Short mmCIF file of C-alpha atoms and ligand atoms in Angstrom, two decimals:
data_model
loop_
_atom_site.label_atom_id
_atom_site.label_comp_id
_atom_site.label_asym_id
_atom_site.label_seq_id
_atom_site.Cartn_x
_atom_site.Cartn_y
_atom_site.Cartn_z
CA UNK J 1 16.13 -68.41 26.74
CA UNK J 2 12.81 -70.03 25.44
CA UNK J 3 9.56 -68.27 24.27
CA UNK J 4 7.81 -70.02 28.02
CA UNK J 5 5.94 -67.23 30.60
CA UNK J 6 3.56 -68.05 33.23
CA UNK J 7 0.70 -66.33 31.52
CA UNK J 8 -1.22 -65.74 28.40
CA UNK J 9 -3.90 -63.57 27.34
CA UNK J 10 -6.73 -65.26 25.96
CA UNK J 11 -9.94 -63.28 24.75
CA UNK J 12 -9.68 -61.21 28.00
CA UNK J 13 -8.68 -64.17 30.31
CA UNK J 14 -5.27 -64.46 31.48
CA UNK J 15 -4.55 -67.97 31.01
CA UNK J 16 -1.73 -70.47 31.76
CA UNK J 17 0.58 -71.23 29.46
CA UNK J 18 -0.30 -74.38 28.50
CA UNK J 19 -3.92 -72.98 27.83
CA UNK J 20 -2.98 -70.81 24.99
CA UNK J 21 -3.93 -73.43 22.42
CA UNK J 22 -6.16 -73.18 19.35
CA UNK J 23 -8.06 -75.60 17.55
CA UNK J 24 -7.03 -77.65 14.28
CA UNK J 25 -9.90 -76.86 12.59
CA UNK J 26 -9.00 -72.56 13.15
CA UNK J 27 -9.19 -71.24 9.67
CA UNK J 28 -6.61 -68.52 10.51
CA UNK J 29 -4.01 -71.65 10.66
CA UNK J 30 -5.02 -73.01 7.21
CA UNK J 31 -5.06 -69.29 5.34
CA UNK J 32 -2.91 -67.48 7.76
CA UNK J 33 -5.80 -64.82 8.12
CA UNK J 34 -4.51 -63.68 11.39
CA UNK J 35 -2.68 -59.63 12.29
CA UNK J 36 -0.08 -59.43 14.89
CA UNK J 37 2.49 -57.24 15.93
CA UNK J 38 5.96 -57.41 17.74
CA UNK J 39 5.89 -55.03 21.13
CA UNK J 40 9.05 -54.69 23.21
CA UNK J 41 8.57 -53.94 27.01
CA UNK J 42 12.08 -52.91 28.47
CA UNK J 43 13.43 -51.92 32.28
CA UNK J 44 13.65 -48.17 32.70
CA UNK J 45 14.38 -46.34 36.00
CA UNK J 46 10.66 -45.97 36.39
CA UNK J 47 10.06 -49.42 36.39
CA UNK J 48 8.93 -51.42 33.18
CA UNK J 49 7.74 -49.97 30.29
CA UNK J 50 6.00 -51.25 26.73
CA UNK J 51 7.77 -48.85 23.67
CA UNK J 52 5.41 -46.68 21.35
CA UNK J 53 2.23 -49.12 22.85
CA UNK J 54 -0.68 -47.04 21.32
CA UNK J 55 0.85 -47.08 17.81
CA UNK J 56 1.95 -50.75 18.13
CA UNK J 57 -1.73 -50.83 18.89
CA UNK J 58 -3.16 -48.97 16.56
CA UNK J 59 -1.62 -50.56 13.64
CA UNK J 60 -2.42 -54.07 15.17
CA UNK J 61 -6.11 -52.85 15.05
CA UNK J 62 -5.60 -51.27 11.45
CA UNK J 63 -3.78 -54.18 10.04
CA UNK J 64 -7.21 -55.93 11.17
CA UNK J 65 -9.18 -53.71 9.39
CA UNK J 66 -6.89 -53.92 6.18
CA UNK J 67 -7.70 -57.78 6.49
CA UNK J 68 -11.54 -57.18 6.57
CA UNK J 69 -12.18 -57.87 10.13
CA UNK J 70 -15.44 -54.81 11.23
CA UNK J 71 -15.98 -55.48 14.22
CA UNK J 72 -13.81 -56.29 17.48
CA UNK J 73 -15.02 -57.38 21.11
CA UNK J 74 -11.46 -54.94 22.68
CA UNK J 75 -11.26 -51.57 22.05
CA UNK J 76 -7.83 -49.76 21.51
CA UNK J 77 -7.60 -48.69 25.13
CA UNK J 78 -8.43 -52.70 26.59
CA UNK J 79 -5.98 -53.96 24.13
CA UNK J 80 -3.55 -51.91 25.48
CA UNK J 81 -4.00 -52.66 29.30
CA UNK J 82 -4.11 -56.11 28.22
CA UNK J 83 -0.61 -55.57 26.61
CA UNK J 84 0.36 -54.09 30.42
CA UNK J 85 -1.84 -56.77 32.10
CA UNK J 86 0.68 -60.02 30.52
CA UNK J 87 3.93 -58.02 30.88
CA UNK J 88 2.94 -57.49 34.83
CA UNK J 89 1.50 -60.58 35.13
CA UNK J 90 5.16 -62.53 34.08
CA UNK J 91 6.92 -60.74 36.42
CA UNK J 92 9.15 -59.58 33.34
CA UNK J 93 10.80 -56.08 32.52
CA UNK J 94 12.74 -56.67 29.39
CA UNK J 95 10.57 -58.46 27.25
CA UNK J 96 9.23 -58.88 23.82
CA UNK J 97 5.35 -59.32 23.31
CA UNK J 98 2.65 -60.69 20.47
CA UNK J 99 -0.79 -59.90 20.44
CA UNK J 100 -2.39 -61.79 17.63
CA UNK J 101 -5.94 -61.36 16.37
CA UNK J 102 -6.98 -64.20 14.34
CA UNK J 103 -10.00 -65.20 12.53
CA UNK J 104 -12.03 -68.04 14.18
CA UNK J 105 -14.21 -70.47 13.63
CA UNK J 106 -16.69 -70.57 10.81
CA UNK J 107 -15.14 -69.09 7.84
CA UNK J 108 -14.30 -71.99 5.36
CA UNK J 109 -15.52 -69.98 2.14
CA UNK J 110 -13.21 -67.64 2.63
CA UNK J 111 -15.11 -64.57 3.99
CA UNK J 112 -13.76 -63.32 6.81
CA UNK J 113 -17.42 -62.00 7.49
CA UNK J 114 -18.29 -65.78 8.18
CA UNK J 115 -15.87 -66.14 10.67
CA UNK J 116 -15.29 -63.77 14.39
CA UNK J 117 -11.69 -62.33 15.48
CA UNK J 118 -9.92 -63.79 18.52
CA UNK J 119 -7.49 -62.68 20.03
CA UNK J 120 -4.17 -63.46 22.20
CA UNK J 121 -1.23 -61.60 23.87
CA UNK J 122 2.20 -63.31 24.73
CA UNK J 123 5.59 -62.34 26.08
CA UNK J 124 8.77 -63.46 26.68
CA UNK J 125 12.50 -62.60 27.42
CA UNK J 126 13.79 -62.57 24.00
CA UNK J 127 17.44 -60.95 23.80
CA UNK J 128 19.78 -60.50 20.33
CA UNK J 129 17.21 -61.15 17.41
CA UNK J 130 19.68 -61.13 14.68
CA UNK J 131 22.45 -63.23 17.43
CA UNK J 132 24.74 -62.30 19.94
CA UNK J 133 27.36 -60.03 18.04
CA UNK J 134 25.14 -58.42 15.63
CA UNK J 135 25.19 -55.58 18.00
CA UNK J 136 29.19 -54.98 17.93
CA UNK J 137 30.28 -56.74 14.46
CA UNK J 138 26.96 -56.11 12.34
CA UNK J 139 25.33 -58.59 10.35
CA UNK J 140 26.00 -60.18 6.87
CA UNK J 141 22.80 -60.13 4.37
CA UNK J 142 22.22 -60.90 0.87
CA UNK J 143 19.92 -59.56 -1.96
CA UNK J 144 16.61 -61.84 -1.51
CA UNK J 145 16.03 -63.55 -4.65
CA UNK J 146 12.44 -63.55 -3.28
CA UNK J 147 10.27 -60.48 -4.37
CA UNK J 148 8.96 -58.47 -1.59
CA UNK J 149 4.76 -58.34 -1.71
CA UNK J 150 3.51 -55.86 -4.76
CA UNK J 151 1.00 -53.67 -2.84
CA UNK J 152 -2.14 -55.11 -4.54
CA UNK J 153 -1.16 -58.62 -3.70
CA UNK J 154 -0.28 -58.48 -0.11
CA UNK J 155 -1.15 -55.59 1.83
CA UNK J 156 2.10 -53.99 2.77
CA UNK J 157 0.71 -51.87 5.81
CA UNK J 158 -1.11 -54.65 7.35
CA UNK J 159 1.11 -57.37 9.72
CA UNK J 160 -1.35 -60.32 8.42
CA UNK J 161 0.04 -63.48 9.22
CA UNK J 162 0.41 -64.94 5.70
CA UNK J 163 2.35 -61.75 4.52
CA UNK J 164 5.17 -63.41 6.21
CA UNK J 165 5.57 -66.48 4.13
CA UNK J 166 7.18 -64.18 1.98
CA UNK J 167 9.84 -63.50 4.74
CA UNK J 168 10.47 -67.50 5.90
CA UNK J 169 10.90 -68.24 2.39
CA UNK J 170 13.35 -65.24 1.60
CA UNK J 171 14.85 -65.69 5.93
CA UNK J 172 15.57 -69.18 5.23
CA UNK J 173 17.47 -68.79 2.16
CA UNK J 174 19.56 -66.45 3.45
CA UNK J 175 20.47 -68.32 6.42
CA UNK J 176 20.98 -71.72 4.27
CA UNK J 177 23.20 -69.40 2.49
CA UNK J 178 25.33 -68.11 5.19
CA UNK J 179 23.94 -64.79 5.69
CA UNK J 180 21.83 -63.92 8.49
CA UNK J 181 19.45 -61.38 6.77
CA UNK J 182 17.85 -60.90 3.61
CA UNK J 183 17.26 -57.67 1.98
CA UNK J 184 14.23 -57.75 -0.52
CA UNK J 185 13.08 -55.88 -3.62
CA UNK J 186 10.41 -54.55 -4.28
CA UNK J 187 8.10 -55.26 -7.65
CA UNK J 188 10.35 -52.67 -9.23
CA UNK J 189 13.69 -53.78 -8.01
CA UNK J 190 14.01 -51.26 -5.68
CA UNK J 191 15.20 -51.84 -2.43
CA UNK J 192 12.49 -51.95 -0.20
CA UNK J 193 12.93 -53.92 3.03
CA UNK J 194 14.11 -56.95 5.12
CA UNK J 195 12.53 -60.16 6.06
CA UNK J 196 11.58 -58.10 9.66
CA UNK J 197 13.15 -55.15 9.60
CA UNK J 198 13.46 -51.40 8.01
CA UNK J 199 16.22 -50.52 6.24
CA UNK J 200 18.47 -46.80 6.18
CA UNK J 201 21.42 -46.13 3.90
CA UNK J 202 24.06 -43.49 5.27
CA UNK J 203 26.26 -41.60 2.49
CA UNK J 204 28.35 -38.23 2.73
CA UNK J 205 26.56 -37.80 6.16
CA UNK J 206 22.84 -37.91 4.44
CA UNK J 207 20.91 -40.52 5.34
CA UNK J 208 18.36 -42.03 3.02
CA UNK J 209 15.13 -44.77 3.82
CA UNK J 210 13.19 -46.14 1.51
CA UNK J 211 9.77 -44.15 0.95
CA UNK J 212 6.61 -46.72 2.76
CA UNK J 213 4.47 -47.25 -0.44
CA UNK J 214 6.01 -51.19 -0.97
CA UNK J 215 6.94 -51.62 2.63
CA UNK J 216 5.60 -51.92 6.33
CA UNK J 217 5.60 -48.52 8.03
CA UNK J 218 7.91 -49.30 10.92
CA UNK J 219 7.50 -48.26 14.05
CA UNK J 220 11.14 -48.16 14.64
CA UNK J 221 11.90 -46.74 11.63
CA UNK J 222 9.33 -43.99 12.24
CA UNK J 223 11.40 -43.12 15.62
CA UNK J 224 14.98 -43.76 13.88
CA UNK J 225 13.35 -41.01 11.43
CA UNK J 226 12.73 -38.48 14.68
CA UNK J 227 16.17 -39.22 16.46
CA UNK J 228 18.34 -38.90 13.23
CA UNK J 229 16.74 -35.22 12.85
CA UNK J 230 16.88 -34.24 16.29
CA UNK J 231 20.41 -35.40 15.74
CA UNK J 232 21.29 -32.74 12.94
CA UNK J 233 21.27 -35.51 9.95
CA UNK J 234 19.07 -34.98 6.74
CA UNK J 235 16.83 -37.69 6.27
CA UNK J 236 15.10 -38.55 2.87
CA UNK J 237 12.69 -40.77 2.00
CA UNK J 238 14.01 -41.91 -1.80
CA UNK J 239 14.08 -44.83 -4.15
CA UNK J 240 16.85 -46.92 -3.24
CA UNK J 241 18.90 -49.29 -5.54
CA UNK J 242 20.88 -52.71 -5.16
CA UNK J 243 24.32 -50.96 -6.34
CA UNK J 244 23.70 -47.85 -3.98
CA UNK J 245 23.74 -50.18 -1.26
CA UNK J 246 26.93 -51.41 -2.15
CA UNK J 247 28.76 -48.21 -2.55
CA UNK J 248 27.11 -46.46 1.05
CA UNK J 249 29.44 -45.75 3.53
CA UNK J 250 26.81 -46.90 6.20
CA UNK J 251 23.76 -49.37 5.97
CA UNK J 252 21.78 -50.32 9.11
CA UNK J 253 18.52 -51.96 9.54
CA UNK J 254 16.22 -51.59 12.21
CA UNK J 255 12.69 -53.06 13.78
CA UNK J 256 11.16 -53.79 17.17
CA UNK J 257 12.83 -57.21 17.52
CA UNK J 258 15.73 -56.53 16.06
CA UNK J 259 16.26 -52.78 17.37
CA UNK J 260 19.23 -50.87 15.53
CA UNK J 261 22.01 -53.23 13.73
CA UNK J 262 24.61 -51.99 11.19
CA UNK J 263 25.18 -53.99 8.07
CA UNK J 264 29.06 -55.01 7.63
CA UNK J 265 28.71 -57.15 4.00
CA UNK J 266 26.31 -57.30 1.38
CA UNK J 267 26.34 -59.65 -1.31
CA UNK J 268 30.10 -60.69 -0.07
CA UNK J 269 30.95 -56.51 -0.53
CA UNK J 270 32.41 -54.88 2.48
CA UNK J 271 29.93 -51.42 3.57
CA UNK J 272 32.26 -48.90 4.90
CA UNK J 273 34.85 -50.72 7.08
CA UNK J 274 33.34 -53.66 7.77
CA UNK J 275 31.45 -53.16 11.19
CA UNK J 276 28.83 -50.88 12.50
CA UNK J 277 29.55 -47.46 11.45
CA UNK J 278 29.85 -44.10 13.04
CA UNK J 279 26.64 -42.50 12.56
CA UNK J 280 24.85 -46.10 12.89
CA UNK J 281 26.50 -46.45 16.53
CA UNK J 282 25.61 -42.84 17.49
CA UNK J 283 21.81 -43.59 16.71
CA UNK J 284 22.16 -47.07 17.74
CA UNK J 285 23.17 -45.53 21.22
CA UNK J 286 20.42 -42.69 21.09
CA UNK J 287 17.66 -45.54 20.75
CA UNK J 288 19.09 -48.09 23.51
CA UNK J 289 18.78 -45.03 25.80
CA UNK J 290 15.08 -44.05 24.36
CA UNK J 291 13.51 -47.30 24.69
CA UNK J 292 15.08 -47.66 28.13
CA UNK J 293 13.31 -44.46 29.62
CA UNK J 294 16.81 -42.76 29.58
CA UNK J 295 16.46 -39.91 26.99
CA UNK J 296 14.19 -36.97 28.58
CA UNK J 297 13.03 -35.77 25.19
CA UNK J 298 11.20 -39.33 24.36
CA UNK J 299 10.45 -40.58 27.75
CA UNK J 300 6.20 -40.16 26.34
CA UNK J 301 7.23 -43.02 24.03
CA UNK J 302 7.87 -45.43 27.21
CA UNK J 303 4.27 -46.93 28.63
CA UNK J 304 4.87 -47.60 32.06
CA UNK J 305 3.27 -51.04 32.50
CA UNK J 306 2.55 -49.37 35.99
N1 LIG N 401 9.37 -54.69 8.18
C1 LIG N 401 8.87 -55.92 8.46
C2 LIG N 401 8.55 -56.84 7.34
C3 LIG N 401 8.67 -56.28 9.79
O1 LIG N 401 8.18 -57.48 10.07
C4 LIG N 401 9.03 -55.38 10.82
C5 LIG N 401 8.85 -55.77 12.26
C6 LIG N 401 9.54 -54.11 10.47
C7 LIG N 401 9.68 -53.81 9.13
C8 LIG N 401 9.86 -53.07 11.50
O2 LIG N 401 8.70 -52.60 12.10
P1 LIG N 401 8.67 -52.04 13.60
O3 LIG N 401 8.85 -53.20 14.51
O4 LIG N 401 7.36 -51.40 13.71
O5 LIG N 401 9.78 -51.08 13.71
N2 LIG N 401 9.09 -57.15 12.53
C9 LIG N 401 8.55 -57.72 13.73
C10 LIG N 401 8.46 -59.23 13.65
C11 LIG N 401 9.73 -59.99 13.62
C12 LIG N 401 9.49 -61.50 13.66
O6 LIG N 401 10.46 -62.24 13.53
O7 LIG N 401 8.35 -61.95 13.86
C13 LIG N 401 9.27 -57.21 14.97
O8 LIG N 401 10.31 -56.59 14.87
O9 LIG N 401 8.75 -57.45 16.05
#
């Protein structure tokens, strides 16, 4: 399954594929000054339907601002029926999309002021992020030996495009190294995050995420947060250490792309038995039923692409 669709986009245009292109000479490919975020669309007996849409939205438009960007041509609402507009115009109902704002043109000193914001929207069908039996075995990760961004570096909040250097470097490490995630520090050597996902430690039947000050504030996470509640669980927002990992009975991680996967080994240490765990699979379940239209009490987070 490849990344293709009929349609793209393109500063308000929807354009064929093979018009989505961008210069050489577009700054945001040289300093990766560009904000994006990942959107899943999914089929739900309504018909399709883009999950949480106006905060995927909003935080696309605030991760702009975070990168300097003042003005935009789209408001929140456009950017949003654009959003509907590609998904409808593919013909697709499970789907994953992009929007990506990037500077443009004119800025070669480095002021984003000099430049002016662009901005495309993709999808395509794009199944098992993190492979095919992540879902049932859970996935192997290892302790980054990459840093995760210190807030006054790289803004945490903001999806900017060059943020995620930091993730390919600490992603393909992990990968040349077996594993197929990496789990990354923060400045302090707290656990903070993976290289595209949120991250939730279960122990005695508490369940603990790391607090948002080092990380991105997940949109996933933010619903995980909501579900496990509604669920009965306690859910704290605490430092969380390397070793504490280790000794949980339950770690999953969790993101748009991704969704809800359990963690069965860390650093070559079994978590609980080895697979996805008990509470992990009953949230797990809770959110494939969510994002699908299916669970009465969220159904507001499901944007019917109409
Ligand atoms: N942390 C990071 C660093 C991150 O990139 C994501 C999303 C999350 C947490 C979870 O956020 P949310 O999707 O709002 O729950 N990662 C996106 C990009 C993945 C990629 O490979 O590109 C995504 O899941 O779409």
């Amino acid at each position: 399954m490849g990344m293709e669709s009929k349609f793209i986009w393109k500063n308000g245009e929807m354009v064929p594929f093979e018009q989505a292109t961008v210069h050489f000479l577009t700054p945001a490919l040289h300093y990766g000054a560009a904000v994006f975020e990942g959107v899943r669309a999914y089929n739900t007996p309504k018909g399709p339907a883009i999950f949480r849409l106006r905060e995927h939205t909003e935080r696309l438009f605030d991760s702009a601002r975070v990168l300097g960007f003042r003005e935009f041509p789209w408001s929140v609402e456009e950017a949003m029926q654009a959003h509907k507009d590609t998904v409808r115009a593919n013909g697709f109902g499970d789907c994953y999309i992009r929007p990506l704002i990037y500077l443009d043109g004119g800025a070669w000193n480095l002021n984003v002021d000099k430049g002016k914001p662009a901005m495309m929207i993709a999808a395509w069908e794009w199944s098992n992020y993190l492979g095919e039996e992540a879902l049932a075995k859970g996935i192997r990760a290892n302790i980054s030996s990459f840093t995760r961004h210190h807030p006054n570096v790289s803004m945490t909040k903001a999806k900017i495009a060059g943020n995620y250097v930091n993730s390919i470097l600490a992603k393909t490490e992990s990968e040349r190294l077996g594993f197929q995630e990496a789990i990354m520090l923060d400045p302090q050597g707290y656990v903070a995050e993976c290289t595209g996902e949120n991250l939730f430690v279960v122990r005695d039947g508490r369940i603990t995420t790391p607090a948002t000050a080092p990380i991105l504030e997940g949109i996933t996470r933010q619903s995980i947060y909501v579900i496990a509640k509604d669920l009965g669980y306690e859910v704290t927002e605490a430092p969380v250490s390397r070793d504490q990992l280790y000794n949980a009975d339950e770690v999953f991680v969790c993101g748009s792309a991704a969704e809800v996967i359990g963690l069965s080994e860390i650093d070559f240490r079994t978590i609980g038995d080895g697979k996805s765990g008990k509470i992990t699979r009953e949230i797990q379940n809770v959110y494939h039923d969510t994002i699908r239209g299916k669970q009465a009490k969220y159904v507001s987070w499901c944007d019917y692409v109409g």
